[in-house]
Amino acid sequence: MVENIKEKIERARKMVQENRINEAVTIYHDILKILKDDESNKLLYADIAVELGTLLTNFEFYEESISLIKEAYSIYQSLNKVEDLANAAYNLAVNLLNLSKPEEALKYIEKAIKLFEKVNDSIAHADALYTYGLILSELERDEDAIKILKKAEKIYSAEGISEALISLYQDMANIYLDMENIKNAEAYLKKALKLAEELGDPSSIGDAASTAGEIFEVAGNFKKACEYYLMAAEAYKNAKLYDLALEILERVESYLNDLPKATAKRFRNKAWDLEDEIKKLKSEK
């Protein structure tokens, strides 16, 4: 039977690689049915439940994912599999946060943090701290959230994980915006932009600049919002994300009437030039 299960697992994973998700999910369910009452394969059952749960999370089937991972969590707990238990607790917290259940998510993320510390997994610990900060923000505990996110920042910086830092800085900027601290919000977005530029990743530059535009839009500083939106459109153009670039340019156009005439003219000309260039590039695809 084990050999048959191994073949099924390999086939399911191949289906995922080929983006045949529905077929993969069906096979995973078949595997779980076979293993369900097999005491000798409890650990394998838990591992496959997490694998399927993680796949379902990627496609936003959070409820089913939570059910599967909770089952795995109980098995890992009974078998004292600390690292697996930590990962399951983390995944549960992420899913519950996605379902806007921060109170329940808090319970699991606090367990995950303690367990990742216990197994000395610094990067997973930072990821858990990051999620903890987002949960606290959802609970409107913004000052506590910033303190926790700074702890995650310290670990990511030490490990040199720039991609995570870019995302973290954008989230910190949004929290500072909620706290009406525009100065700190802009400071963290500048950090995100600097890292994205160092990586040479136009998509990340676009994301950071777009977030900056949104923050200044909410703050009512339409001049700065347009400056960042134009930067985002340029970056998305370079990343060949043409539709996204055009959407950003529409935002610029919507605020030009709120600006002094000379400033509006300068932004309008820049936006039109970019729009023409992007449409030309799109037509050449």
JSON list of N, CA and C in Angstrom, two decimals, residues 171-215:
[
{"chain": "A", "resi": 171, "resn": "ASP", "atom": "N", "xyz": [4.00, 47.37, 4.63]},
{"chain": "A", "resi": 171, "resn": "ASP", "atom": "CA", "xyz": [2.98, 47.14, 5.66]},
{"chain": "A", "resi": 171, "resn": "ASP", "atom": "C", "xyz": [3.16, 48.09, 6.84]},
{"chain": "A", "resi": 172, "resn": "MET", "atom": "N", "xyz": [4.41, 48.32, 7.23]},
{"chain": "A", "resi": 172, "resn": "MET", "atom": "CA", "xyz": [4.67, 49.26, 8.33]},
{"chain": "A", "resi": 172, "resn": "MET", "atom": "C", "xyz": [4.22, 50.67, 7.95]},
{"chain": "A", "resi": 173, "resn": "ALA", "atom": "N", "xyz": [4.44, 51.03, 6.69]},
{"chain": "A", "resi": 173, "resn": "ALA", "atom": "CA", "xyz": [4.01, 52.35, 6.22]},
{"chain": "A", "resi": 173, "resn": "ALA", "atom": "C", "xyz": [2.49, 52.48, 6.32]},
{"chain": "A", "resi": 174, "resn": "ASN", "atom": "N", "xyz": [1.77, 51.44, 5.95]},
{"chain": "A", "resi": 174, "resn": "ASN", "atom": "CA", "xyz": [0.31, 51.48, 6.03]},
{"chain": "A", "resi": 174, "resn": "ASN", "atom": "C", "xyz": [-0.18, 51.59, 7.47]},
{"chain": "A", "resi": 175, "resn": "ILE", "atom": "N", "xyz": [0.52, 50.92, 8.38]},
{"chain": "A", "resi": 175, "resn": "ILE", "atom": "CA", "xyz": [0.14, 51.01, 9.80]},
{"chain": "A", "resi": 175, "resn": "ILE", "atom": "C", "xyz": [0.40, 52.41, 10.32]},
{"chain": "A", "resi": 176, "resn": "TYR", "atom": "N", "xyz": [1.55, 52.98, 9.93]},
{"chain": "A", "resi": 176, "resn": "TYR", "atom": "CA", "xyz": [1.84, 54.36, 10.34]},
{"chain": "A", "resi": 176, "resn": "TYR", "atom": "C", "xyz": [0.79, 55.32, 9.78]},
{"chain": "A", "resi": 177, "resn": "LEU", "atom": "N", "xyz": [0.29, 55.02, 8.58]},
{"chain": "A", "resi": 177, "resn": "LEU", "atom": "CA", "xyz": [-0.78, 55.85, 8.01]},
{"chain": "A", "resi": 177, "resn": "LEU", "atom": "C", "xyz": [-2.03, 55.77, 8.89]},
{"chain": "A", "resi": 178, "resn": "ASP", "atom": "N", "xyz": [-2.37, 54.54, 9.34]},
{"chain": "A", "resi": 178, "resn": "ASP", "atom": "CA", "xyz": [-3.52, 54.37, 10.24]},
{"chain": "A", "resi": 178, "resn": "ASP", "atom": "C", "xyz": [-3.33, 55.18, 11.52]},
{"chain": "A", "resi": 179, "resn": "MET", "atom": "N", "xyz": [-2.06, 55.34, 11.92]},
{"chain": "A", "resi": 179, "resn": "MET", "atom": "CA", "xyz": [-1.74, 56.10, 13.12]},
{"chain": "A", "resi": 179, "resn": "MET", "atom": "C", "xyz": [-1.62, 57.60, 12.83]},
{"chain": "A", "resi": 180, "resn": "GLU", "atom": "N", "xyz": [-1.87, 57.96, 11.54]},
{"chain": "A", "resi": 180, "resn": "GLU", "atom": "CA", "xyz": [-1.78, 59.36, 11.07]},
{"chain": "A", "resi": 180, "resn": "GLU", "atom": "C", "xyz": [-0.36, 59.92, 11.23]},
{"chain": "A", "resi": 181, "resn": "ASN", "atom": "N", "xyz": [0.62, 59.03, 11.07]},
{"chain": "A", "resi": 181, "resn": "ASN", "atom": "CA", "xyz": [2.02, 59.42, 11.14]},
{"chain": "A", "resi": 181, "resn": "ASN", "atom": "C", "xyz": [2.60, 59.35, 9.73]},
{"chain": "A", "resi": 182, "resn": "ILE", "atom": "N", "xyz": [2.34, 60.39, 8.95]},
{"chain": "A", "resi": 182, "resn": "ILE", "atom": "CA", "xyz": [2.73, 60.42, 7.53]},
{"chain": "A", "resi": 182, "resn": "ILE", "atom": "C", "xyz": [4.25, 60.41, 7.39]},
{"chain": "A", "resi": 183, "resn": "LYS", "atom": "N", "xyz": [4.93, 61.10, 8.29]},
{"chain": "A", "resi": 183, "resn": "LYS", "atom": "CA", "xyz": [6.39, 61.18, 8.23]},
{"chain": "A", "resi": 183, "resn": "LYS", "atom": "C", "xyz": [7.03, 59.80, 8.28]},
{"chain": "A", "resi": 184, "resn": "ASN", "atom": "N", "xyz": [6.62, 58.99, 9.24]},
{"chain": "A", "resi": 184, "resn": "ASN", "atom": "CA", "xyz": [7.17, 57.63, 9.35]},
{"chain": "A", "resi": 184, "resn": "ASN", "atom": "C", "xyz": [6.71, 56.74, 8.20]},
{"chain": "A", "resi": 185, "resn": "ALA", "atom": "N", "xyz": [5.47, 56.95, 7.76]},
{"chain": "A", "resi": 185, "resn": "ALA", "atom": "CA", "xyz": [4.96, 56.16, 6.63]},
{"chain": "A", "resi": 185, "resn": "ALA", "atom": "C", "xyz": [5.83, 56.38, 5.40]},
{"chain": "A", "resi": 186, "resn": "GLU", "atom": "N", "xyz": [6.14, 57.63, 5.11]},
{"chain": "A", "resi": 186, "resn": "GLU", "atom": "CA", "xyz": [6.98, 57.93, 3.95]},
{"chain": "A", "resi": 186, "resn": "GLU", "atom": "C", "xyz": [8.39, 57.40, 4.15]},
{"chain": "A", "resi": 187, "resn": "ALA", "atom": "N", "xyz": [8.92, 57.49, 5.37]},
{"chain": "A", "resi": 187, "resn": "ALA", "atom": "CA", "xyz": [10.28, 57.01, 5.65]},
{"chain": "A", "resi": 187, "resn": "ALA", "atom": "C", "xyz": [10.41, 55.52, 5.34]},
{"chain": "A", "resi": 188, "resn": "TYR", "atom": "N", "xyz": [9.40, 54.75, 5.73]},
{"chain": "A", "resi": 188, "resn": "TYR", "atom": "CA", "xyz": [9.47, 53.30, 5.48]},
{"chain": "A", "resi": 188, "resn": "TYR", "atom": "C", "xyz": [9.24, 52.97, 4.01]},
{"chain": "A", "resi": 189, "resn": "LEU", "atom": "N", "xyz": [8.45, 53.77, 3.32]},
{"chain": "A", "resi": 189, "resn": "LEU", "atom": "CA", "xyz": [8.28, 53.54, 1.89]},
{"chain": "A", "resi": 189, "resn": "LEU", "atom": "C", "xyz": [9.56, 53.86, 1.13]},
{"chain": "A", "resi": 190, "resn": "LYS", "atom": "N", "xyz": [10.28, 54.86, 1.59]},
{"chain": "A", "resi": 190, "resn": "LYS", "atom": "CA", "xyz": [11.58, 55.18, 0.97]},
{"chain": "A", "resi": 190, "resn": "LYS", "atom": "C", "xyz": [12.57, 54.04, 1.17]},
{"chain": "A", "resi": 191, "resn": "LYS", "atom": "N", "xyz": [12.49, 53.40, 2.35]},
{"chain": "A", "resi": 191, "resn": "LYS", "atom": "CA", "xyz": [13.33, 52.23, 2.60]},
{"chain": "A", "resi": 191, "resn": "LYS", "atom": "C", "xyz": [12.99, 51.10, 1.63]},
{"chain": "A", "resi": 192, "resn": "ALA", "atom": "N", "xyz": [11.68, 50.90, 1.43]},
{"chain": "A", "resi": 192, "resn": "ALA", "atom": "CA", "xyz": [11.22, 49.85, 0.51]},
{"chain": "A", "resi": 192, "resn": "ALA", "atom": "C", "xyz": [11.69, 50.14, -0.91]},
{"chain": "A", "resi": 193, "resn": "LEU", "atom": "N", "xyz": [11.56, 51.40, -1.34]},
{"chain": "A", "resi": 193, "resn": "LEU", "atom": "CA", "xyz": [11.98, 51.79, -2.68]},
{"chain": "A", "resi": 193, "resn": "LEU", "atom": "C", "xyz": [13.49, 51.61, -2.87]},
{"chain": "A", "resi": 194, "resn": "LYS", "atom": "N", "xyz": [14.25, 52.00, -1.86]},
{"chain": "A", "resi": 194, "resn": "LYS", "atom": "CA", "xyz": [15.71, 51.89, -1.93]},
{"chain": "A", "resi": 194, "resn": "LYS", "atom": "C", "xyz": [16.13, 50.42, -2.11]},
{"chain": "A", "resi": 195, "resn": "LEU", "atom": "N", "xyz": [15.52, 49.55, -1.32]},
{"chain": "A", "resi": 195, "resn": "LEU", "atom": "CA", "xyz": [15.85, 48.12, -1.44]},
{"chain": "A", "resi": 195, "resn": "LEU", "atom": "C", "xyz": [15.44, 47.55, -2.80]},
{"chain": "A", "resi": 196, "resn": "ALA", "atom": "N", "xyz": [14.24, 47.94, -3.26]},
{"chain": "A", "resi": 196, "resn": "ALA", "atom": "CA", "xyz": [13.76, 47.46, -4.56]},
{"chain": "A", "resi": 196, "resn": "ALA", "atom": "C", "xyz": [14.68, 47.92, -5.69]},
{"chain": "A", "resi": 197, "resn": "GLU", "atom": "N", "xyz": [15.17, 49.15, -5.59]},
{"chain": "A", "resi": 197, "resn": "GLU", "atom": "CA", "xyz": [16.09, 49.68, -6.60]},
{"chain": "A", "resi": 197, "resn": "GLU", "atom": "C", "xyz": [17.43, 48.95, -6.55]},
{"chain": "A", "resi": 198, "resn": "GLU", "atom": "N", "xyz": [17.88, 48.62, -5.33]},
{"chain": "A", "resi": 198, "resn": "GLU", "atom": "CA", "xyz": [19.13, 47.88, -5.19]},
{"chain": "A", "resi": 198, "resn": "GLU", "atom": "C", "xyz": [19.01, 46.48, -5.79]},
{"chain": "A", "resi": 199, "resn": "LEU", "atom": "N", "xyz": [17.81, 45.89, -5.65]},
{"chain": "A", "resi": 199, "resn": "LEU", "atom": "CA", "xyz": [17.58, 44.56, -6.24]},
{"chain": "A", "resi": 199, "resn": "LEU", "atom": "C", "xyz": [17.40, 44.63, -7.76]},
{"chain": "A", "resi": 200, "resn": "GLY", "atom": "N", "xyz": [17.12, 45.84, -8.26]},
{"chain": "A", "resi": 200, "resn": "GLY", "atom": "CA", "xyz": [16.86, 45.99, -9.69]},
{"chain": "A", "resi": 200, "resn": "GLY", "atom": "C", "xyz": [15.57, 45.33, -10.11]},
{"chain": "A", "resi": 201, "resn": "ASP", "atom": "N", "xyz": [14.58, 45.34, -9.20]},
{"chain": "A", "resi": 201, "resn": "ASP", "atom": "CA", "xyz": [13.31, 44.68, -9.46]},
{"chain": "A", "resi": 201, "resn": "ASP", "atom": "C", "xyz": [12.23, 45.73, -9.74]},
{"chain": "A", "resi": 202, "resn": "PRO", "atom": "N", "xyz": [11.91, 45.99, -11.01]},
{"chain": "A", "resi": 202, "resn": "PRO", "atom": "CA", "xyz": [10.94, 47.05, -11.33]},
{"chain": "A", "resi": 202, "resn": "PRO", "atom": "C", "xyz": [9.54, 46.78, -10.77]},
{"chain": "A", "resi": 203, "resn": "SER", "atom": "N", "xyz": [9.17, 45.50, -10.66]},
{"chain": "A", "resi": 203, "resn": "SER", "atom": "CA", "xyz": [7.85, 45.18, -10.11]},
{"chain": "A", "resi": 203, "resn": "SER", "atom": "C", "xyz": [7.75, 45.61, -8.65]},
{"chain": "A", "resi": 204, "resn": "SER", "atom": "N", "xyz": [8.80, 45.34, -7.86]},
{"chain": "A", "resi": 204, "resn": "SER", "atom": "CA", "xyz": [8.82, 45.74, -6.45]},
{"chain": "A", "resi": 204, "resn": "SER", "atom": "C", "xyz": [8.87, 47.26, -6.31]},
{"chain": "A", "resi": 205, "resn": "ILE", "atom": "N", "xyz": [9.61, 47.90, -7.21]},
{"chain": "A", "resi": 205, "resn": "ILE", "atom": "CA", "xyz": [9.65, 49.38, -7.22]},
{"chain": "A", "resi": 205, "resn": "ILE", "atom": "C", "xyz": [8.24, 49.92, -7.46]},
{"chain": "A", "resi": 206, "resn": "GLY", "atom": "N", "xyz": [7.56, 49.32, -8.43]},
{"chain": "A", "resi": 206, "resn": "GLY", "atom": "CA", "xyz": [6.19, 49.73, -8.73]},
{"chain": "A", "resi": 206, "resn": "GLY", "atom": "C", "xyz": [5.25, 49.55, -7.55]},
{"chain": "A", "resi": 207, "resn": "ASP", "atom": "N", "xyz": [5.37, 48.41, -6.87]},
{"chain": "A", "resi": 207, "resn": "ASP", "atom": "CA", "xyz": [4.50, 48.14, -5.72]},
{"chain": "A", "resi": 207, "resn": "ASP", "atom": "C", "xyz": [4.74, 49.17, -4.60]},
{"chain": "A", "resi": 208, "resn": "ALA", "atom": "N", "xyz": [6.03, 49.43, -4.32]},
{"chain": "A", "resi": 208, "resn": "ALA", "atom": "CA", "xyz": [6.36, 50.37, -3.24]},
{"chain": "A", "resi": 208, "resn": "ALA", "atom": "C", "xyz": [5.91, 51.79, -3.59]},
{"chain": "A", "resi": 209, "resn": "ALA", "atom": "N", "xyz": [6.16, 52.20, -4.83]},
{"chain": "A", "resi": 209, "resn": "ALA", "atom": "CA", "xyz": [5.77, 53.54, -5.26]},
{"chain": "A", "resi": 209, "resn": "ALA", "atom": "C", "xyz": [4.25, 53.69, -5.29]},
{"chain": "A", "resi": 210, "resn": "SER", "atom": "N", "xyz": [3.57, 52.63, -5.71]},
{"chain": "A", "resi": 210, "resn": "SER", "atom": "CA", "xyz": [2.10, 52.65, -5.74]},
{"chain": "A", "resi": 210, "resn": "SER", "atom": "C", "xyz": [1.53, 52.79, -4.32]},
{"chain": "A", "resi": 211, "resn": "THR", "atom": "N", "xyz": [2.11, 52.05, -3.38]},
{"chain": "A", "resi": 211, "resn": "THR", "atom": "CA", "xyz": [1.69, 52.15, -1.98]},
{"chain": "A", "resi": 211, "resn": "THR", "atom": "C", "xyz": [1.91, 53.56, -1.45]},
{"chain": "A", "resi": 212, "resn": "ALA", "atom": "N", "xyz": [3.06, 54.14, -1.83]},
{"chain": "A", "resi": 212, "resn": "ALA", "atom": "CA", "xyz": [3.36, 55.52, -1.41]},
{"chain": "A", "resi": 212, "resn": "ALA", "atom": "C", "xyz": [2.31, 56.48, -1.97]},
{"chain": "A", "resi": 213, "resn": "GLY", "atom": "N", "xyz": [1.95, 56.27, -3.24]},
{"chain": "A", "resi": 213, "resn": "GLY", "atom": "CA", "xyz": [0.91, 57.11, -3.85]},
{"chain": "A", "resi": 213, "resn": "GLY", "atom": "C", "xyz": [-0.41, 57.02, -3.10]},
{"chain": "A", "resi": 214, "resn": "GLU", "atom": "N", "xyz": [-0.78, 55.79, -2.72]},
{"chain": "A", "resi": 214, "resn": "GLU", "atom": "CA", "xyz": [-2.03, 55.59, -2.00]},
{"chain": "A", "resi": 214, "resn": "GLU", "atom": "C", "xyz": [-2.01, 56.30, -0.64]},
{"chain": "A", "resi": 215, "resn": "ILE", "atom": "N", "xyz": [-0.86, 56.23, 0.02]},
{"chain": "A", "resi": 215, "resn": "ILE", "atom": "CA", "xyz": [-0.74, 56.85, 1.34]},
{"chain": "A", "resi": 215, "resn": "ILE", "atom": "C", "xyz": [-0.89, 58.37, 1.24]}
]
